[in-house]
């Protein structure tokens, strides 16, 4: 697991972009008060998901409006039809750690 930042660095309902050993991640503090990490690129277009809106446990791509479930990576709204990789997250002592092995089996 790789330390990303403090939990205080990501207010609830927001996302940040993090470069972890060359892999761009969107790290999200979802409205369920949990932290999630997904590959920071929409599967429909090469757009950073970290710049999109958090809605519940989904992240919306700002360009075309595709939504992705943060727990599974599955698209919940068109035009995206392919899932994005989801990475395991652990919170330890107020810090966020991420593994670069996708938990949903999707690779980029």
mmCIF file of N, CA and C in Angstrom:
data_model
loop_
_atom_site.group_PDB
_atom_site.id
_atom_site.type_symbol
_atom_site.label_atom_id
_atom_site.label_comp_id
_atom_site.label_asym_id
_atom_site.label_seq_id
_atom_site.Cartn_x
_atom_site.Cartn_y
_atom_site.Cartn_z
ATOM 1 N N UNK A 1 0.844 -1.184 0.000
ATOM 2 C CA UNK A 1 0.000 0.000 0.000
ATOM 3 C C UNK A 1 0.889 1.247 0.000
ATOM 4 N N UNK A 2 0.447 2.232 -0.740
ATOM 5 C CA UNK A 2 1.201 3.475 -0.895
ATOM 6 C C UNK A 2 0.407 4.622 -0.282
ATOM 7 N N UNK A 3 1.077 5.420 0.560
ATOM 8 C CA UNK A 3 0.406 6.568 1.183
ATOM 9 C C UNK A 3 0.146 7.629 0.127
ATOM 10 N N UNK A 4 -1.091 8.140 0.107
ATOM 11 C CA UNK A 4 -1.469 9.183 -0.840
ATOM 12 C C UNK A 4 -1.469 10.546 -0.168
ATOM 13 N N UNK A 5 -2.218 10.679 0.925
ATOM 14 C CA UNK A 5 -2.344 11.959 1.622
ATOM 15 C C UNK A 5 -3.104 11.737 2.920
ATOM 16 N N UNK A 6 -3.349 12.814 3.627
ATOM 17 C CA UNK A 6 -4.157 12.771 4.837
ATOM 18 C C UNK A 6 -5.638 12.792 4.450
ATOM 19 N N UNK A 7 -6.481 12.196 5.287
ATOM 20 C CA UNK A 7 -7.922 12.247 5.020
ATOM 21 C C UNK A 7 -8.419 13.685 5.013
ATOM 22 N N UNK A 8 -7.747 14.562 5.755
ATOM 23 C CA UNK A 8 -8.152 15.966 5.823
ATOM 24 C C UNK A 8 -7.910 16.709 4.511
ATOM 25 N N UNK A 9 -7.088 16.132 3.630
ATOM 26 C CA UNK A 9 -6.778 16.777 2.350
ATOM 27 C C UNK A 9 -7.887 16.619 1.316
ATOM 28 N N UNK A 10 -8.857 15.746 1.588
ATOM 29 C CA UNK A 10 -9.942 15.514 0.629
ATOM 30 C C UNK A 10 -11.280 15.704 1.347
ATOM 31 N N UNK A 11 -11.871 16.894 1.249
ATOM 32 C CA UNK A 11 -13.164 17.124 1.894
ATOM 33 C C UNK A 11 -14.239 16.195 1.323
ATOM 34 N N UNK A 12 -15.215 15.871 2.151
ATOM 35 C CA UNK A 12 -16.312 15.006 1.722
ATOM 36 C C UNK A 12 -16.976 15.593 0.472
ATOM 37 N N UNK A 13 -17.227 14.717 -0.513
ATOM 38 C CA UNK A 13 -17.869 15.140 -1.750
ATOM 39 C C UNK A 13 -16.913 15.679 -2.801
ATOM 40 N N UNK A 14 -15.603 15.445 -2.589
ATOM 41 C CA UNK A 14 -14.622 15.928 -3.562
ATOM 42 C C UNK A 14 -13.662 14.805 -3.966
ATOM 43 N N UNK A 15 -12.867 15.099 -5.008
ATOM 44 C CA UNK A 15 -11.874 14.153 -5.506
ATOM 45 C C UNK A 15 -10.574 14.901 -5.769
ATOM 46 N N UNK A 16 -9.466 14.176 -5.661
ATOM 47 C CA UNK A 16 -8.168 14.722 -6.039
ATOM 48 C C UNK A 16 -7.534 13.785 -7.053
ATOM 49 N N UNK A 17 -6.574 14.297 -7.782
ATOM 50 C CA UNK A 17 -5.778 13.477 -8.685
ATOM 51 C C UNK A 17 -4.456 13.184 -8.011
ATOM 52 N N UNK A 18 -4.000 11.940 -8.114
ATOM 53 C CA UNK A 18 -2.724 11.550 -7.520
ATOM 54 C C UNK A 18 -1.951 10.683 -8.508
ATOM 55 N N UNK A 19 -0.695 11.011 -8.719
ATOM 56 C CA UNK A 19 0.186 10.201 -9.560
ATOM 57 C C UNK A 19 0.908 9.234 -8.632
ATOM 58 N N UNK A 20 0.609 7.947 -8.775
ATOM 59 C CA UNK A 20 1.211 6.925 -7.922
ATOM 60 C C UNK A 20 2.058 6.012 -8.795
ATOM 61 N N UNK A 21 3.352 6.191 -8.730
ATOM 62 C CA UNK A 21 4.291 5.401 -9.534
ATOM 63 C C UNK A 21 3.894 5.388 -11.010
ATOM 64 N N UNK A 22 3.479 6.540 -11.540
ATOM 65 C CA UNK A 22 3.134 6.648 -12.953
ATOM 66 C C UNK A 22 1.693 6.314 -13.288
ATOM 67 N N UNK A 23 0.899 5.914 -12.301
ATOM 68 C CA UNK A 23 -0.521 5.631 -12.513
ATOM 69 C C UNK A 23 -1.341 6.788 -11.960
ATOM 70 N N UNK A 24 -2.166 7.399 -12.816
ATOM 71 C CA UNK A 24 -3.004 8.508 -12.372
ATOM 72 C C UNK A 24 -4.262 7.953 -11.712
ATOM 73 N N UNK A 25 -4.482 8.355 -10.457
ATOM 74 C CA UNK A 25 -5.648 7.921 -9.713
ATOM 75 C C UNK A 25 -6.525 9.104 -9.350
ATOM 76 N N UNK A 26 -7.822 8.872 -9.318
ATOM 77 C CA UNK A 26 -8.762 9.814 -8.721
ATOM 78 C C UNK A 26 -9.087 9.241 -7.352
ATOM 79 N N UNK A 27 -8.739 9.969 -6.301
ATOM 80 C CA UNK A 27 -9.032 9.536 -4.936
ATOM 81 C C UNK A 27 -10.203 10.378 -4.457
ATOM 82 N N UNK A 28 -11.270 9.696 -4.036
ATOM 83 C CA UNK A 28 -12.549 10.345 -3.783
ATOM 84 C C UNK A 28 -12.996 10.141 -2.340
ATOM 85 N N UNK A 29 -13.483 11.218 -1.725
ATOM 86 C CA UNK A 29 -14.139 11.134 -0.420
ATOM 87 C C UNK A 29 -15.634 11.203 -0.723
ATOM 88 N N UNK A 30 -16.255 10.041 -0.794
ATOM 89 C CA UNK A 30 -17.651 9.946 -1.217
ATOM 90 C C UNK A 30 -18.610 10.400 -0.120
ATOM 91 N N UNK A 31 -19.847 10.580 -0.518
ATOM 92 C CA UNK A 31 -20.861 11.064 0.418
ATOM 93 C C UNK A 31 -21.240 10.038 1.478
ATOM 94 N N UNK A 32 -20.783 8.750 1.302
ATOM 95 C CA UNK A 32 -20.989 7.749 2.355
ATOM 96 C C UNK A 32 -19.872 7.822 3.399
ATOM 97 N N UNK A 33 -19.014 8.857 3.285
ATOM 98 C CA UNK A 33 -17.892 9.131 4.173
ATOM 99 C C UNK A 33 -16.756 8.121 4.036
ATOM 100 N N UNK A 34 -16.754 7.356 2.943
ATOM 101 C CA UNK A 34 -15.659 6.426 2.672
ATOM 102 C C UNK A 34 -14.779 6.992 1.573
ATOM 103 N N UNK A 35 -13.563 6.458 1.456
ATOM 104 C CA UNK A 35 -12.618 6.885 0.431
ATOM 105 C C UNK A 35 -12.497 5.793 -0.620
ATOM 106 N N UNK A 36 -12.416 6.208 -1.871
ATOM 107 C CA UNK A 36 -12.313 5.294 -3.005
ATOM 108 C C UNK A 36 -11.220 5.785 -3.938
ATOM 109 N N UNK A 37 -10.667 4.855 -4.729
ATOM 110 C CA UNK A 37 -9.682 5.229 -5.745
ATOM 111 C C UNK A 37 -10.030 4.514 -7.043
ATOM 112 N N UNK A 38 -10.079 5.284 -8.119
ATOM 113 C CA UNK A 38 -10.319 4.732 -9.459
ATOM 114 C C UNK A 38 -9.274 5.311 -10.400
ATOM 115 N N UNK A 39 -9.080 4.641 -11.528
ATOM 116 C CA UNK A 39 -8.168 5.171 -12.541
ATOM 117 C C UNK A 39 -8.709 6.521 -13.000
ATOM 118 N N UNK A 40 -7.828 7.513 -13.056
ATOM 119 C CA UNK A 40 -8.260 8.890 -13.305
ATOM 120 C C UNK A 40 -8.404 9.207 -14.792
ATOM 121 N N UNK A 41 -9.147 8.351 -15.487
ATOM 122 C CA UNK A 41 -9.452 8.630 -16.887
ATOM 123 C C UNK A 41 -10.756 7.946 -17.257
ATOM 124 N N UNK A 42 -11.671 8.713 -17.809
ATOM 125 C CA UNK A 42 -12.949 8.174 -18.251
ATOM 126 C C UNK A 42 -12.700 7.114 -19.321
ATOM 127 N N UNK A 43 -13.436 6.007 -19.266
ATOM 128 C CA UNK A 43 -13.257 4.943 -20.254
ATOM 129 C C UNK A 43 -13.865 5.306 -21.607
ATOM 130 N N UNK A 44 -14.601 6.399 -21.666
ATOM 131 C CA UNK A 44 -15.215 6.853 -22.917
ATOM 132 C C UNK A 44 -14.313 7.841 -23.654
ATOM 133 N N UNK A 45 -13.717 8.755 -22.922
ATOM 134 C CA UNK A 45 -12.836 9.765 -23.514
ATOM 135 C C UNK A 45 -11.688 10.020 -22.553
ATOM 136 N N UNK A 46 -10.559 10.454 -23.076
ATOM 137 C CA UNK A 46 -9.370 10.667 -22.255
ATOM 138 C C UNK A 46 -9.515 11.942 -21.433
ATOM 139 N N UNK A 47 -10.384 11.892 -20.418
ATOM 140 C CA UNK A 47 -10.685 13.034 -19.569
ATOM 141 C C UNK A 47 -10.481 12.624 -18.112
ATOM 142 N N UNK A 48 -9.906 13.516 -17.316
ATOM 143 C CA UNK A 48 -9.638 13.218 -15.904
ATOM 144 C C UNK A 48 -10.942 13.161 -15.105
ATOM 145 N N UNK A 49 -11.222 12.000 -14.524
ATOM 146 C CA UNK A 49 -12.423 11.852 -13.702
ATOM 147 C C UNK A 49 -12.329 12.662 -12.413
ATOM 148 N N UNK A 50 -11.111 12.920 -11.943
ATOM 149 C CA UNK A 50 -10.941 13.675 -10.697
ATOM 150 C C UNK A 50 -11.484 15.098 -10.812
ATOM 151 N N UNK A 51 -11.700 15.569 -12.034
ATOM 152 C CA UNK A 51 -12.251 16.912 -12.239
ATOM 153 C C UNK A 51 -13.780 16.902 -12.280
ATOM 154 N N UNK A 52 -14.369 15.703 -12.134
ATOM 155 C CA UNK A 52 -15.823 15.573 -12.202
ATOM 156 C C UNK A 52 -16.489 15.751 -10.852
ATOM 157 N N UNK A 53 -17.798 15.549 -10.849
ATOM 158 C CA UNK A 53 -18.590 15.730 -9.631
ATOM 159 C C UNK A 53 -18.836 14.406 -8.925
ATOM 160 N N UNK A 54 -18.746 14.456 -7.595
ATOM 161 C CA UNK A 54 -19.074 13.305 -6.761
ATOM 162 C C UNK A 54 -20.562 13.387 -6.434
ATOM 163 N N UNK A 55 -21.266 12.283 -6.654
ATOM 164 C CA UNK A 55 -22.695 12.220 -6.339
ATOM 165 C C UNK A 55 -22.955 10.886 -5.658
ATOM 166 N N UNK A 56 -23.137 10.914 -4.344
ATOM 167 C CA UNK A 56 -23.305 9.656 -3.607
ATOM 168 C C UNK A 56 -22.032 8.844 -3.698
ATOM 169 N N UNK A 57 -22.141 7.635 -4.285
ATOM 170 C CA UNK A 57 -20.972 6.771 -4.500
ATOM 171 C C UNK A 57 -20.638 6.684 -5.975
ATOM 172 N N UNK A 58 -20.913 7.762 -6.715
ATOM 173 C CA UNK A 58 -20.543 7.800 -8.132
ATOM 174 C C UNK A 58 -19.688 9.028 -8.402
ATOM 175 N N UNK A 59 -18.925 8.938 -9.487
ATOM 176 C CA UNK A 59 -18.108 10.049 -9.959
ATOM 177 C C UNK A 59 -18.516 10.308 -11.400
ATOM 178 N N UNK A 60 -18.865 11.557 -11.687
ATOM 179 C CA UNK A 60 -19.353 11.914 -13.016
ATOM 180 C C UNK A 60 -18.254 12.580 -13.830
ATOM 181 N N UNK A 61 -18.086 12.124 -15.058
ATOM 182 C CA UNK A 61 -17.146 12.745 -15.986
ATOM 183 C C UNK A 61 -17.725 14.092 -16.406
ATOM 184 N N UNK A 62 -16.941 15.148 -16.287
ATOM 185 C CA UNK A 62 -17.433 16.498 -16.570
ATOM 186 C C UNK A 62 -17.671 16.751 -18.052
ATOM 187 N N UNK A 63 -17.054 15.959 -18.941
ATOM 188 C CA UNK A 63 -17.161 16.255 -20.370
ATOM 189 C C UNK A 63 -18.470 15.777 -20.989
ATOM 190 N N UNK A 64 -18.789 14.494 -20.814
ATOM 191 C CA UNK A 64 -19.990 13.941 -21.450
ATOM 192 C C UNK A 64 -21.016 13.416 -20.463
ATOM 193 N N UNK A 65 -20.719 13.474 -19.154
ATOM 194 C CA UNK A 65 -21.707 13.098 -18.152
ATOM 195 C C UNK A 65 -21.765 11.631 -17.780
ATOM 196 N N UNK A 66 -20.807 10.824 -18.254
ATOM 197 C CA UNK A 66 -20.787 9.422 -17.820
ATOM 198 C C UNK A 66 -20.557 9.371 -16.319
ATOM 199 N N UNK A 67 -21.227 8.423 -15.656
ATOM 200 C CA UNK A 67 -21.044 8.235 -14.214
ATOM 201 C C UNK A 67 -20.459 6.848 -13.967
ATOM 202 N N UNK A 68 -19.600 6.761 -12.955
ATOM 203 C CA UNK A 68 -18.970 5.501 -12.592
ATOM 204 C C UNK A 68 -19.207 5.218 -11.124
ATOM 205 N N UNK A 69 -19.613 3.973 -10.815
ATOM 206 C CA UNK A 69 -19.782 3.537 -9.435
ATOM 207 C C UNK A 69 -18.384 3.402 -8.829
ATOM 208 N N UNK A 70 -18.124 4.111 -7.742
ATOM 209 C CA UNK A 70 -16.804 4.105 -7.123
ATOM 210 C C UNK A 70 -16.452 2.765 -6.498
ATOM 211 N N UNK A 71 -17.452 1.954 -6.182
ATOM 212 C CA UNK A 71 -17.207 0.654 -5.551
ATOM 213 C C UNK A 71 -16.836 -0.412 -6.573
ATOM 214 N N UNK A 72 -17.387 -0.325 -7.791
ATOM 215 C CA UNK A 72 -17.197 -1.376 -8.798
ATOM 216 C C UNK A 72 -16.487 -0.904 -10.054
ATOM 217 N N UNK A 73 -16.476 0.408 -10.296
ATOM 218 C CA UNK A 73 -15.902 0.942 -11.529
ATOM 219 C C UNK A 73 -16.852 0.891 -12.711
ATOM 220 N N UNK A 74 -18.018 0.276 -12.507
ATOM 221 C CA UNK A 74 -18.978 0.120 -13.603
ATOM 222 C C UNK A 74 -19.618 1.455 -13.968
ATOM 223 N N UNK A 75 -19.799 1.701 -15.271
ATOM 224 C CA UNK A 75 -20.503 2.919 -15.672
ATOM 225 C C UNK A 75 -21.981 2.807 -15.314
ATOM 226 N N UNK A 76 -22.531 3.877 -14.782
ATOM 227 C CA UNK A 76 -23.955 3.889 -14.439
ATOM 228 C C UNK A 76 -24.699 4.881 -15.321
ATOM 229 N N UNK A 77 -23.998 5.457 -16.274
ATOM 230 C CA UNK A 77 -24.626 6.384 -17.210
ATOM 231 C C UNK A 77 -23.829 6.469 -18.494
ATOM 232 N N UNK A 78 -24.522 6.548 -19.605
ATOM 233 C CA UNK A 78 -23.892 6.660 -20.919
ATOM 234 C C UNK A 78 -23.242 8.034 -21.056
ATOM 235 N N UNK A 79 -22.286 8.202 -21.963
ATOM 236 C CA UNK A 79 -21.948 7.317 -23.067
ATOM 237 C C UNK A 79 -20.924 6.220 -22.737
ATOM 238 N N UNK A 80 -20.313 6.228 -21.560
ATOM 239 C CA UNK A 80 -19.338 5.181 -21.234
ATOM 240 C C UNK A 80 -20.029 3.826 -21.095
ATOM 241 N N UNK A 81 -19.382 2.796 -21.603
ATOM 242 C CA UNK A 81 -19.911 1.433 -21.481
ATOM 243 C C UNK A 81 -18.899 0.486 -20.841
ATOM 244 N N UNK A 82 -17.641 0.923 -20.725
ATOM 245 C CA UNK A 82 -16.582 0.098 -20.139
ATOM 246 C C UNK A 82 -16.271 0.578 -18.720
ATOM 247 N N UNK A 83 -16.031 -0.354 -17.794
ATOM 248 C CA UNK A 83 -15.682 0.043 -16.421
ATOM 249 C C UNK A 83 -14.277 0.633 -16.351
ATOM 250 N N UNK A 84 -14.006 1.343 -15.264
ATOM 251 C CA UNK A 84 -12.655 1.845 -14.976
ATOM 252 C C UNK A 84 -12.068 1.012 -13.843
ATOM 253 N N UNK A 85 -10.736 0.878 -13.795
ATOM 254 C CA UNK A 85 -10.125 0.147 -12.687
ATOM 255 C C UNK A 85 -10.422 0.810 -11.334
ATOM 256 N N UNK A 86 -10.677 -0.031 -10.330
ATOM 257 C CA UNK A 86 -10.904 0.420 -8.954
ATOM 258 C C UNK A 86 -9.763 -0.147 -8.113
ATOM 259 N N UNK A 87 -9.201 0.686 -7.242
ATOM 260 C CA UNK A 87 -8.055 0.278 -6.439
ATOM 261 C C UNK A 87 -8.418 0.235 -4.961
ATOM 262 N N UNK A 88 -7.912 -0.783 -4.237
ATOM 263 C CA UNK A 88 -8.196 -0.889 -2.801
ATOM 264 C C UNK A 88 -7.645 0.307 -2.028
ATOM 265 N N UNK A 89 -8.433 0.784 -1.074
ATOM 266 C CA UNK A 89 -8.060 1.919 -0.234
ATOM 267 C C UNK A 89 -8.134 1.499 1.226
ATOM 268 N N UNK A 90 -7.145 1.918 1.998
ATOM 269 C CA UNK A 90 -7.174 1.738 3.449
ATOM 270 C C UNK A 90 -6.922 3.085 4.097
ATOM 271 N N UNK A 91 -7.634 3.339 5.190
ATOM 272 C CA UNK A 91 -7.374 4.534 5.984
ATOM 273 C C UNK A 91 -6.724 4.071 7.277
ATOM 274 N N UNK A 92 -5.510 4.594 7.528
ATOM 275 C CA UNK A 92 -4.767 4.235 8.733
ATOM 276 C C UNK A 92 -4.281 5.501 9.413
ATOM 277 N N UNK A 93 -4.667 5.677 10.661
ATOM 278 C CA UNK A 93 -4.204 6.818 11.461
ATOM 279 C C UNK A 93 -4.383 8.147 10.731
ATOM 280 N N UNK A 94 -5.516 8.298 10.041
ATOM 281 C CA UNK A 94 -5.812 9.557 9.366
ATOM 282 C C UNK A 94 -5.153 9.731 8.013
ATOM 283 N N UNK A 95 -4.477 8.686 7.509
ATOM 284 C CA UNK A 95 -3.843 8.750 6.195
ATOM 285 C C UNK A 95 -4.506 7.758 5.245
ATOM 286 N N UNK A 96 -4.500 8.116 3.961
ATOM 287 C CA UNK A 96 -5.110 7.277 2.923
ATOM 288 C C UNK A 96 -4.001 6.514 2.204
ATOM 289 N N UNK A 97 -4.166 5.195 2.122
ATOM 290 C CA UNK A 97 -3.233 4.323 1.420
ATOM 291 C C UNK A 97 -3.972 3.606 0.301
ATOM 292 N N UNK A 98 -3.284 3.420 -0.843
ATOM 293 C CA UNK A 98 -3.891 2.770 -1.994
ATOM 294 C C UNK A 98 -2.953 1.683 -2.512
ATOM 295 N N UNK A 99 -3.561 0.574 -2.957
ATOM 296 C CA UNK A 99 -2.816 -0.488 -3.644
ATOM 297 C C UNK A 99 -3.004 -0.289 -5.142
ATOM 298 N N UNK A 100 -1.960 -0.546 -5.923
ATOM 299 C CA UNK A 100 -2.077 -0.391 -7.372
ATOM 300 C C UNK A 100 -2.552 -1.657 -8.088
ATOM 301 N N UNK A 101 -3.022 -2.640 -7.328
ATOM 302 C CA UNK A 101 -3.599 -3.832 -7.936
ATOM 303 C C UNK A 101 -5.121 -3.652 -7.948
ATOM 304 N N UNK A 102 -5.726 -3.487 -9.149
ATOM 305 C CA UNK A 102 -7.162 -3.232 -9.209
ATOM 306 C C UNK A 102 -7.965 -4.322 -8.509
ATOM 307 N N UNK A 103 -8.932 -3.901 -7.700
ATOM 308 C CA UNK A 103 -9.758 -4.852 -6.965
ATOM 309 C C UNK A 103 -10.902 -5.407 -7.814
ATOM 310 N N UNK A 104 -11.201 -4.757 -8.937
ATOM 311 C CA UNK A 104 -12.304 -5.221 -9.787
ATOM 312 C C UNK A 104 -11.813 -5.976 -11.014
ATOM 313 N N UNK A 105 -10.495 -6.232 -11.091
ATOM 314 C CA UNK A 105 -9.955 -7.018 -12.196
ATOM 315 C C UNK A 105 -9.853 -6.271 -13.518
ATOM 316 N N UNK A 106 -10.214 -5.004 -13.553
ATOM 317 C CA UNK A 106 -10.152 -4.212 -14.783
ATOM 318 C C UNK A 106 -8.770 -3.571 -14.875
ATOM 319 N N UNK A 107 -8.153 -3.683 -16.031
ATOM 320 C CA UNK A 107 -6.879 -3.020 -16.258
ATOM 321 C C UNK A 107 -7.070 -1.921 -17.287
ATOM 322 N N UNK A 108 -6.165 -1.003 -17.288
ATOM 323 C CA UNK A 108 -6.303 0.113 -18.218
ATOM 324 C C UNK A 108 -5.614 -0.161 -19.522
#
